[in-house]
PDB file of C-alpha atoms in Angstrom:
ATOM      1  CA  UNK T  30     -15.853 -14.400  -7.703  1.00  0.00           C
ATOM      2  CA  UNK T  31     -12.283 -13.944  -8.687  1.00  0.00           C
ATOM      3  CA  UNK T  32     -10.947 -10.893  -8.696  1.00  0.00           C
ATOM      4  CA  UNK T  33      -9.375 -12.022 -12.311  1.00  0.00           C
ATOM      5  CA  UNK T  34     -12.952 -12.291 -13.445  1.00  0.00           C
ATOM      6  CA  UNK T  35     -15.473 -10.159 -12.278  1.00  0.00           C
ATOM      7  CA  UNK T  36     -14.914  -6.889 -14.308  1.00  0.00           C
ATOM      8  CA  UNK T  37     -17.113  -9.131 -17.201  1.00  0.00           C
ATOM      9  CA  UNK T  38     -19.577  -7.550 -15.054  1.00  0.00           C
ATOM     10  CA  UNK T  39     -19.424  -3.839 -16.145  1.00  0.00           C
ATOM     11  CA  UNK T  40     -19.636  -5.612 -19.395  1.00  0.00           C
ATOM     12  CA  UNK T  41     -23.000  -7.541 -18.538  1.00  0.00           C
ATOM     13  CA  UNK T  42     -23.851  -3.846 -17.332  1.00  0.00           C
ATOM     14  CA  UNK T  43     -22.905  -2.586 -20.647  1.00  0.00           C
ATOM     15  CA  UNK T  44     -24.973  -4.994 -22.842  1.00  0.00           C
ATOM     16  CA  UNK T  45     -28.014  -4.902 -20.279  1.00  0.00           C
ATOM     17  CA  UNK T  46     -28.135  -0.688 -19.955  1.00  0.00           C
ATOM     18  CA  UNK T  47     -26.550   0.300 -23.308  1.00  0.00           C
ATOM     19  CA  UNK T  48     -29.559   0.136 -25.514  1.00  0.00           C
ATOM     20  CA  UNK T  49     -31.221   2.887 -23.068  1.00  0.00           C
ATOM     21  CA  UNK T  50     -28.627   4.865 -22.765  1.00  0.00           C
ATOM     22  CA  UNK T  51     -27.731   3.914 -19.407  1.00  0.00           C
ATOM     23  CA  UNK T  52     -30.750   5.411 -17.832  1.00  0.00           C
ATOM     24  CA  UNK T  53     -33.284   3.606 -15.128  1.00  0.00           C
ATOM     25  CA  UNK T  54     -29.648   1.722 -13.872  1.00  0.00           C
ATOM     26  CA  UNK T  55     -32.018  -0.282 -10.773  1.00  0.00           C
ATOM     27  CA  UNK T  56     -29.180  -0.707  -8.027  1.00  0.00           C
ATOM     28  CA  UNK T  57     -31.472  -3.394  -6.690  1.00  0.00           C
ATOM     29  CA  UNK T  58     -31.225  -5.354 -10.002  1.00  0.00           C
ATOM     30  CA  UNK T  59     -28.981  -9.052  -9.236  1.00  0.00           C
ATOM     31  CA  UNK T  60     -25.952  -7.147 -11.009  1.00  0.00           C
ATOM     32  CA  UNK T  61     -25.996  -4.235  -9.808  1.00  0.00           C
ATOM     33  CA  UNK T  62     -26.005  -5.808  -6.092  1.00  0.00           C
ATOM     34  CA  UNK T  63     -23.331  -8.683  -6.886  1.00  0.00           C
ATOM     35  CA  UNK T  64     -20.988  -6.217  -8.685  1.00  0.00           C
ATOM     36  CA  UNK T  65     -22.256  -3.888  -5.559  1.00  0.00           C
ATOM     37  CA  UNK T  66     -20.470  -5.683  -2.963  1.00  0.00           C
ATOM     38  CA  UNK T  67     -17.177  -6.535  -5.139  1.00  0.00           C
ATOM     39  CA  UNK T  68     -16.758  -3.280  -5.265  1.00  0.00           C
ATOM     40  CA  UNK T  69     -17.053  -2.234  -1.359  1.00  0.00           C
ATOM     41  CA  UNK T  70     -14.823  -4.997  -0.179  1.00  0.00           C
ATOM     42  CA  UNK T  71     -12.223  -3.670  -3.070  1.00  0.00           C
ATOM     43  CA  UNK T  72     -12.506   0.071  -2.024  1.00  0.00           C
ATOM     44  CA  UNK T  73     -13.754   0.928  -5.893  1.00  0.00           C
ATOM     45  CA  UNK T  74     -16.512   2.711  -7.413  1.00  0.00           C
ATOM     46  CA  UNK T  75     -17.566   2.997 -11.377  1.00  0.00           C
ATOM     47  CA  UNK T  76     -19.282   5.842 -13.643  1.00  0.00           C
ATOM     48  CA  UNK T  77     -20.868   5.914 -16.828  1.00  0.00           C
ATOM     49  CA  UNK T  78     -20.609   8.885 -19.267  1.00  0.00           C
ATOM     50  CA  UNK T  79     -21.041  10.094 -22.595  1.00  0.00           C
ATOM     51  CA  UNK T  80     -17.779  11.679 -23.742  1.00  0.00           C
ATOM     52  CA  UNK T  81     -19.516  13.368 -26.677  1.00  0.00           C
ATOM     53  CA  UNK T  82     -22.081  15.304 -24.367  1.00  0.00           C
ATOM     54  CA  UNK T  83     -19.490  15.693 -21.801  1.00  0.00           C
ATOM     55  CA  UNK T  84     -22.061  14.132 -19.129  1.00  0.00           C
ATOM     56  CA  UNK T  85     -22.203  11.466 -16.320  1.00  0.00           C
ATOM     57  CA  UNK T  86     -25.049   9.106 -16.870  1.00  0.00           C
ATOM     58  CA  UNK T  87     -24.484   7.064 -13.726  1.00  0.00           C
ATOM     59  CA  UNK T  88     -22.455   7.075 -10.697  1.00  0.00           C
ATOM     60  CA  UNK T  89     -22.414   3.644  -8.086  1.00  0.00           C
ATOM     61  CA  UNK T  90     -23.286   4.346  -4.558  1.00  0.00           C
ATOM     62  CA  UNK T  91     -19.789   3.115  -3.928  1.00  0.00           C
ATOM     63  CA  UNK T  92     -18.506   7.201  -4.466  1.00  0.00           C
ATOM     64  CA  UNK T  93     -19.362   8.108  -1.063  1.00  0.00           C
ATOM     65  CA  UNK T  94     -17.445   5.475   0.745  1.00  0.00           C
ATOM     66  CA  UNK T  95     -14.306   6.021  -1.594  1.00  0.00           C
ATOM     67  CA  UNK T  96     -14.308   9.619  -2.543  1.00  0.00           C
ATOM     68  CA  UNK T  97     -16.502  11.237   0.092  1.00  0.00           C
ATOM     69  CA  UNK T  98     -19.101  12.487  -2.531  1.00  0.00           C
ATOM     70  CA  UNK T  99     -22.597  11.930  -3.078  1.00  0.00           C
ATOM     71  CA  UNK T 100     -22.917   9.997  -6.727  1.00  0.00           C
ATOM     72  CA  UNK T 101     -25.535  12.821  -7.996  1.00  0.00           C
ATOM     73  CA  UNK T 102     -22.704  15.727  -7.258  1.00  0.00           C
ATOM     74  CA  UNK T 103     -20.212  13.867  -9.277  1.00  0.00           C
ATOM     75  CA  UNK T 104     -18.436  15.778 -11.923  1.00  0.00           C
ATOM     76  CA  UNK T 105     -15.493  16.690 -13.424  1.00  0.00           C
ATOM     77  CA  UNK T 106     -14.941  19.462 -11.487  1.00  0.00           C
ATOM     78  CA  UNK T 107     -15.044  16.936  -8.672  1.00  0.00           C
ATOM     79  CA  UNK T 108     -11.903  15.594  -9.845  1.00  0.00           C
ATOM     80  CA  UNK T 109      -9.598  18.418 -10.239  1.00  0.00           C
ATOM     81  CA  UNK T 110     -11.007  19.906  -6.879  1.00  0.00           C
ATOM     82  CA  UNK T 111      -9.399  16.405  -4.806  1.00  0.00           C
ATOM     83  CA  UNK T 112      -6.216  16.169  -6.853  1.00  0.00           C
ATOM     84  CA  UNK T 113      -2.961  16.988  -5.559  1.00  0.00           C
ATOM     85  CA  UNK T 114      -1.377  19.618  -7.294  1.00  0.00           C
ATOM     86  CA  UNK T 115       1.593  17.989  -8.448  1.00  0.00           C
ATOM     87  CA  UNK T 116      -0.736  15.596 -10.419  1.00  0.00           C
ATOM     88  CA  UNK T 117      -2.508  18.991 -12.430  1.00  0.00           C
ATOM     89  CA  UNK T 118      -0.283  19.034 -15.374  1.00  0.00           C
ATOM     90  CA  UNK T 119      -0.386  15.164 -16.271  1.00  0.00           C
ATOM     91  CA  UNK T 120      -4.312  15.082 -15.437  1.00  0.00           C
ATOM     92  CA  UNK T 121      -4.669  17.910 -18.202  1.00  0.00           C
ATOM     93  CA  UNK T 122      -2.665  15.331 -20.297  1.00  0.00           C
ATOM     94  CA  UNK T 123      -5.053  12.274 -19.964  1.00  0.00           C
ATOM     95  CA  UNK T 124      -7.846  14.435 -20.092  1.00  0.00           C
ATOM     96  CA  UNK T 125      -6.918  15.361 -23.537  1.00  0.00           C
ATOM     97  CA  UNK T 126      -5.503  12.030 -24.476  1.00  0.00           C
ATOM     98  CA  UNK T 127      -9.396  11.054 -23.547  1.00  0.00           C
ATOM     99  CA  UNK T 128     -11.243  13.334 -25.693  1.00  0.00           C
ATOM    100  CA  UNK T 129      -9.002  12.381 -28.518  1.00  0.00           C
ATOM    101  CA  UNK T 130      -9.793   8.493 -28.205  1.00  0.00           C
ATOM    102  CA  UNK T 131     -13.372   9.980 -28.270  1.00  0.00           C
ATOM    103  CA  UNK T 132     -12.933  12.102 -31.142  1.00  0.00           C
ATOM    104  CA  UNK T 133     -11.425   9.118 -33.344  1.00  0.00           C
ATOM    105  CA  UNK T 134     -13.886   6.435 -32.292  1.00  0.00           C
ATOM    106  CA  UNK T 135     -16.588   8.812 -33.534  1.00  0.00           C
ATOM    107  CA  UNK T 136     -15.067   9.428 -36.586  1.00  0.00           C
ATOM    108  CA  UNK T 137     -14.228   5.807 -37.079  1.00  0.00           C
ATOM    109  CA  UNK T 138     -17.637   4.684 -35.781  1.00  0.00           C
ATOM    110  CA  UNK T 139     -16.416   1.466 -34.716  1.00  0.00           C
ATOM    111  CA  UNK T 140     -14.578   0.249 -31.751  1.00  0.00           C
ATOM    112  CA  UNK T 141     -13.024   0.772 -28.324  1.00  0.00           C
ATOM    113  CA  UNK T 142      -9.832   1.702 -26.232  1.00  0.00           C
ATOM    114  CA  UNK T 143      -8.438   1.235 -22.933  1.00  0.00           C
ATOM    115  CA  UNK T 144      -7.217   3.738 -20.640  1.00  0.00           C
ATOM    116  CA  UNK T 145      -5.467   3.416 -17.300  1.00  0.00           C
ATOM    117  CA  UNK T 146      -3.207   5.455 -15.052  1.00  0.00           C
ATOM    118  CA  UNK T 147      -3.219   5.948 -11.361  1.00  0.00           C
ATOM    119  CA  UNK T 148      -3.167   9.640  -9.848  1.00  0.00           C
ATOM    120  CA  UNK T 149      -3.011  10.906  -6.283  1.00  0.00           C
ATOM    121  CA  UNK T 150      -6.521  12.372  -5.006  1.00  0.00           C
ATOM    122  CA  UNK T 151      -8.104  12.984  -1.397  1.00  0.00           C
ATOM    123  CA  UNK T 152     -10.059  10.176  -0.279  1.00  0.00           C
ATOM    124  CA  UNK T 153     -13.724   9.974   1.369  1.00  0.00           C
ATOM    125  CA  UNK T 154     -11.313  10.930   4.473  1.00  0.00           C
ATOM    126  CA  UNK T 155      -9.705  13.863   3.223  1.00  0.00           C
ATOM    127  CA  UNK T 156      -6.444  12.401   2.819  1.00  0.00           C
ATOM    128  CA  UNK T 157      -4.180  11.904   0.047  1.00  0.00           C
ATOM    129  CA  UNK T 158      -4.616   8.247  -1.522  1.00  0.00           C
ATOM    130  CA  UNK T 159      -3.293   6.714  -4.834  1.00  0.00           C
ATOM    131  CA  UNK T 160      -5.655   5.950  -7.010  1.00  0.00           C
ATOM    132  CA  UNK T 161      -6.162   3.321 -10.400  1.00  0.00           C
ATOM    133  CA  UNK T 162      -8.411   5.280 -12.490  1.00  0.00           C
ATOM    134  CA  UNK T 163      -9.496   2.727 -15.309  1.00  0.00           C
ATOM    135  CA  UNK T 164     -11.783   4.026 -18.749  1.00  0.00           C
ATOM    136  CA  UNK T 165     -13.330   1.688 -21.014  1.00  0.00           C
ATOM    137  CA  UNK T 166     -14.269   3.784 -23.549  1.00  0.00           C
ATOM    138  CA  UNK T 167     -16.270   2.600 -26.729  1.00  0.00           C
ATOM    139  CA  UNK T 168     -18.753   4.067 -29.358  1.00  0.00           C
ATOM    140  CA  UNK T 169     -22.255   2.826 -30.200  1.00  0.00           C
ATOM    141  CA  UNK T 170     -25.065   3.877 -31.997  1.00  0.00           C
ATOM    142  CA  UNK T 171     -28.022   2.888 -29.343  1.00  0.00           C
ATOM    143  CA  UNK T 172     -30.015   4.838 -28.468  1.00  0.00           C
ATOM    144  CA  UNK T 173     -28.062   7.212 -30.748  1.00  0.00           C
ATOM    145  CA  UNK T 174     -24.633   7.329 -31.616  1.00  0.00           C
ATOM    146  CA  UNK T 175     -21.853   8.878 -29.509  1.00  0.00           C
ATOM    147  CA  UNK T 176     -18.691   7.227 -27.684  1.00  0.00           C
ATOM    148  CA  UNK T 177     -18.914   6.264 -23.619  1.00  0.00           C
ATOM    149  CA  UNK T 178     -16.675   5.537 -21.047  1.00  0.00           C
ATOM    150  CA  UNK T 179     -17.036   2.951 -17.973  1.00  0.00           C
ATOM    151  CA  UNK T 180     -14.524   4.029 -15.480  1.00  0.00           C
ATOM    152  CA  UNK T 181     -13.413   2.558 -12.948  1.00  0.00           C
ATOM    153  CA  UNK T 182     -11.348   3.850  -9.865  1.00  0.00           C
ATOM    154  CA  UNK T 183      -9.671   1.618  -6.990  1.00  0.00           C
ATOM    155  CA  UNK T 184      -8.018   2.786  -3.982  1.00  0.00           C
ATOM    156  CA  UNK T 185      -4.029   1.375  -4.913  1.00  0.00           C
ATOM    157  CA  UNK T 186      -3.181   2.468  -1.720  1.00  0.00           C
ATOM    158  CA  UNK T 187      -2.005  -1.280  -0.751  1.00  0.00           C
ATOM    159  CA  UNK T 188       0.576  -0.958  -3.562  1.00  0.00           C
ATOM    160  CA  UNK T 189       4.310  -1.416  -2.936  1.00  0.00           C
ATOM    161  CA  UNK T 190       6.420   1.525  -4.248  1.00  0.00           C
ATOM    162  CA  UNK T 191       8.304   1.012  -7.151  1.00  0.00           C
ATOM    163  CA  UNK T 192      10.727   2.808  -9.219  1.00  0.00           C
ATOM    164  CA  UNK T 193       8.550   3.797 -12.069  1.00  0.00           C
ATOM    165  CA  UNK T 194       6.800   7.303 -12.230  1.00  0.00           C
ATOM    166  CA  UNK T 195       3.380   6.149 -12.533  1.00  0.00           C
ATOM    167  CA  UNK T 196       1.245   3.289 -14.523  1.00  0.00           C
ATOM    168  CA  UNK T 197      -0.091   3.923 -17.667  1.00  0.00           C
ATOM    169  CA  UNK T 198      -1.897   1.960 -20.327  1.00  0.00           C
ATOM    170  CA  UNK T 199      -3.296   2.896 -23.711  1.00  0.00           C
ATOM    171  CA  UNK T 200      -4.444   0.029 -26.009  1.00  0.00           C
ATOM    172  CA  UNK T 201      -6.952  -2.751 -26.764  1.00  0.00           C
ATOM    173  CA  UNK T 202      -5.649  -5.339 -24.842  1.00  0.00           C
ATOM    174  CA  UNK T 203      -8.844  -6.287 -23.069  1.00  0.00           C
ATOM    175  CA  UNK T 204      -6.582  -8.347 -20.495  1.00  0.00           C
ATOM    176  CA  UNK T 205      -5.538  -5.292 -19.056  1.00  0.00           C
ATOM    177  CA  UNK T 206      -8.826  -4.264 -17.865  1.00  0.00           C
ATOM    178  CA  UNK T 207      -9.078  -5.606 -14.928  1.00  0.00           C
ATOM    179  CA  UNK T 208      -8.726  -5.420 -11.008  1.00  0.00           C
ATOM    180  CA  UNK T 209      -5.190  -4.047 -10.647  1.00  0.00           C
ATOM    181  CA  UNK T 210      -2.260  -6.326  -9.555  1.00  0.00           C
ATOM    182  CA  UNK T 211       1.323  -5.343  -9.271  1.00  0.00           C
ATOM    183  CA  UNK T 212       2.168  -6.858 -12.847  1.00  0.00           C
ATOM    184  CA  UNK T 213      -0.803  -4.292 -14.727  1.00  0.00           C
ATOM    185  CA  UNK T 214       0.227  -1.319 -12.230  1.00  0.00           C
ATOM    186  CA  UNK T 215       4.342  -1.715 -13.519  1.00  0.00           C
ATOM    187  CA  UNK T 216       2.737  -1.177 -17.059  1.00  0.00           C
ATOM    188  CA  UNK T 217       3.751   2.105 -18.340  1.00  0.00           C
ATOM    189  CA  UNK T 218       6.533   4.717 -17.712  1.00  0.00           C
ATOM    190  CA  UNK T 219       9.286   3.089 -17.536  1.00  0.00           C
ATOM    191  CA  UNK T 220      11.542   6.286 -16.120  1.00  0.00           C
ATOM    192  CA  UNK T 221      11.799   7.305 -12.623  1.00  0.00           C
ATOM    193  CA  UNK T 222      10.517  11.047 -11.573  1.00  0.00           C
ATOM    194  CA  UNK T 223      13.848  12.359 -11.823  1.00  0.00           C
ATOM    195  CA  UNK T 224      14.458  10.859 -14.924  1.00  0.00           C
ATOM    196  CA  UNK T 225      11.155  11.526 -16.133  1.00  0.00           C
ATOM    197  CA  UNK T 226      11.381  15.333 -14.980  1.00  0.00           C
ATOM    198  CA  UNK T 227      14.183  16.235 -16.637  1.00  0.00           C
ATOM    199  CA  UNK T 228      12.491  14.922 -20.179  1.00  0.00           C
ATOM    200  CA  UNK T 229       9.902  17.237 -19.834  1.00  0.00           C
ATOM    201  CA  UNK T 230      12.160  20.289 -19.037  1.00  0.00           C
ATOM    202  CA  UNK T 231      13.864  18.443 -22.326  1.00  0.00           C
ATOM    203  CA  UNK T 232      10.923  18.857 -24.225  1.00  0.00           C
ATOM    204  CA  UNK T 233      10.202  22.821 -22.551  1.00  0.00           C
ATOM    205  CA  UNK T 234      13.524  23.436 -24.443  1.00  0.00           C
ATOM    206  CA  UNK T 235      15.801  23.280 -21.301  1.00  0.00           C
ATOM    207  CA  UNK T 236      19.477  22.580 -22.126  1.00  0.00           C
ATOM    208  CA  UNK T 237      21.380  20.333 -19.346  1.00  0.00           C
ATOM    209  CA  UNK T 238      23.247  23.489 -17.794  1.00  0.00           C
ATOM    210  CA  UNK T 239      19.738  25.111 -17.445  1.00  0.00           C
ATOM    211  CA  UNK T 240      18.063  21.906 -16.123  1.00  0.00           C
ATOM    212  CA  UNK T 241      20.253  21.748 -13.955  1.00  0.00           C
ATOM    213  CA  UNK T 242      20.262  25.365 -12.426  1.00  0.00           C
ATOM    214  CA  UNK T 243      16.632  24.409 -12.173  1.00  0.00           C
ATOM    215  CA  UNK T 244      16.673  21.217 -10.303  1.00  0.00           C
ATOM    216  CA  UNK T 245      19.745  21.669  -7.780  1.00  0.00           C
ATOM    217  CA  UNK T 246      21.904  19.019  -9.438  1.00  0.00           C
ATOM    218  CA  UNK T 247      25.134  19.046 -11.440  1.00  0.00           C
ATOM    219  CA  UNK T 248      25.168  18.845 -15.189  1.00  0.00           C
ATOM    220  CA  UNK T 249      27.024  16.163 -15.575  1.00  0.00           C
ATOM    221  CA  UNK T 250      24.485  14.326 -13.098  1.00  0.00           C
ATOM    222  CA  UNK T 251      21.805  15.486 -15.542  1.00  0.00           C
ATOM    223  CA  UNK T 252      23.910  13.836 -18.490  1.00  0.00           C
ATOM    224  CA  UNK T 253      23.851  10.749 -16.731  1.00  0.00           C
ATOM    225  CA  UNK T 254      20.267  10.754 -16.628  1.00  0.00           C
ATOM    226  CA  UNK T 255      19.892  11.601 -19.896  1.00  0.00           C
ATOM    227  CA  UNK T 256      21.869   8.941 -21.408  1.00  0.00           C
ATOM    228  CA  UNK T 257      20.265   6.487 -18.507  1.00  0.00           C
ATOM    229  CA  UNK T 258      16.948   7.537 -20.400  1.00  0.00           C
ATOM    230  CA  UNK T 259      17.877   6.859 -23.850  1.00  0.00           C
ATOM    231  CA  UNK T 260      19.707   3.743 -22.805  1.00  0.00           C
ATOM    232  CA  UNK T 261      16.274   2.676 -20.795  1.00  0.00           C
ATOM    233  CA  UNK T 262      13.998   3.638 -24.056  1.00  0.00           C
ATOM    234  CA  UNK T 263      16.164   1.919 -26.898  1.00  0.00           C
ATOM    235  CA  UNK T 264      16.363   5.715 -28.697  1.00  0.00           C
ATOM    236  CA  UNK T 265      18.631   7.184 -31.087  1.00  0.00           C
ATOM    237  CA  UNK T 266      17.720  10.963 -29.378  1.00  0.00           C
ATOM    238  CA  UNK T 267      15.361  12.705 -27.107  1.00  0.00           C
ATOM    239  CA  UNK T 268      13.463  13.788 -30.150  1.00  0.00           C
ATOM    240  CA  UNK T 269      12.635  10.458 -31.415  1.00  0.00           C
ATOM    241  CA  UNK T 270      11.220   9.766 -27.592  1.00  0.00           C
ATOM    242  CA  UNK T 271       9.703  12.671 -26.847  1.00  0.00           C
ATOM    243  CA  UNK T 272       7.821  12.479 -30.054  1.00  0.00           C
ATOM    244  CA  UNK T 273       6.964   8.662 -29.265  1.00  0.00           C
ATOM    245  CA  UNK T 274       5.542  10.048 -25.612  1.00  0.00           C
ATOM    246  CA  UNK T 275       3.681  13.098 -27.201  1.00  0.00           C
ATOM    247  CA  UNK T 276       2.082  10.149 -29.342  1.00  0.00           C
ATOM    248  CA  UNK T 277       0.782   8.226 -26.181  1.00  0.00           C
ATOM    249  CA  UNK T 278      -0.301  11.199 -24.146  1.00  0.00           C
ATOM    250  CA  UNK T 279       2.171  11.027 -21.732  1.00  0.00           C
ATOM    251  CA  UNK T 280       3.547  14.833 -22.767  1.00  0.00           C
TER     252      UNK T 280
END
């Protein structure tokens, strides 16, 4: 199967495990063992959770081989003990960004959103890898109403660099979920990690001749960026774009 095509699968998932609340998942079942061995040729692994009761319903075998955990010791605190420390502050953000798509779906009781970005995290090795971390997230009422997530994560390792920060989606653009290619992974911030530095010291309050005390660059160099940044995000000010990335979760 096409890579193009075979995320319908968590949705065949969905549909079949949904009404039961995802529980008696049989890994032996035709989908499970076709999505199964998608998944360990593409270095990826999927959970299931309820965002309301802040708890994993399902983990794929597939963990272990990517993460180097067993899928019953999966947890959030799994996360934040493999990411690298740069990545803290801007996990915090999406983790946040997630409860709030949670928190509006179950007020709206209706409907769904996509969320992607990739992060750095240790692998099943031990060693630093980039990785595509992919949430469906939707609400529904059986067994009993709450919102869920599917979430995906793929090893990106294989990725070229390019100049942007990091991918990040937030929509309901159902095209965009799924297996990453270089055209989804340059969705997203379109500033470099200079560039995209200095807006948050922007946003702490820092003036340029503070930034750039704090950086080790000139301040002129830091009004270049600054009007680089503008110039990239078609905005009158910073205000008006740090406001817009506030919005999105990206601050």
């Amino acid at each position: 199967m096409e890579n193009s095509a075979y995320y319908n699968l968590f949705f065949k998932i969905i549909e079949k495990y949904g009404p039961s609340g995802f529980t008696g998942i049989d890994d032996k079942d035709p989908l499970m063992l076709e999505l199964g061995d998608i998944m360990d040729a593409n270095n990826q692994f999927f959970y299931i959770g309820d965002l309301i009761l802040f708890k994993i319903l399902y983990t794929s075998r597939q963990c272990m081989d990517v993460m180097g955990i067993e899928p019953e010791n999966l947890s959030s605190i799994s996360f934040f003990n493999q990411l690298h420390p740069d990545e803290a502050e801007r996990q915090n953000l999406g983790r946040t960004m997630l409860m709030k798509i949670a928190n509006n779906l179950m007020t709206e009781k209706k409907g769904f959103r996509l969320l992607s970005s990739n992060y750095i995290l240790k692998n099943a090795q031990g060693k630093y890898s980039n990785f595509l971390m992919q949430y469906y997230i939707f609400y529904s009422e059986a067994p009993y109403k709450s919102v869920f997530t599917l979430k995906v994560q793929t090893n990106i390792d294989w990725c070229k660099k390019y100049s942007h920060g990091f991918h990040y989606y937030l929509g309901e653009d159902l095209t965009n979920f799924r297996y990453p290619d270089q055209a989804l992974l340059m969705i997203g911030n379109m500033f470099t990690r200079r560039e995209f530095g200095i807006i948050k010291l922007l946003e702490k309050g820092l003036n340029s001749e503070q930034i750039a005390q704090k950086i080790f660059i000139s301040a002129n160099t830091v009004n270049t960026h600054r009007r680089n940044i503008l110039n990239k995000s078609g905005k009158a000010n910073m205000q008006e774009l740090i406001h817009e990335l506030k919005e999105t979760g990206l601050l």
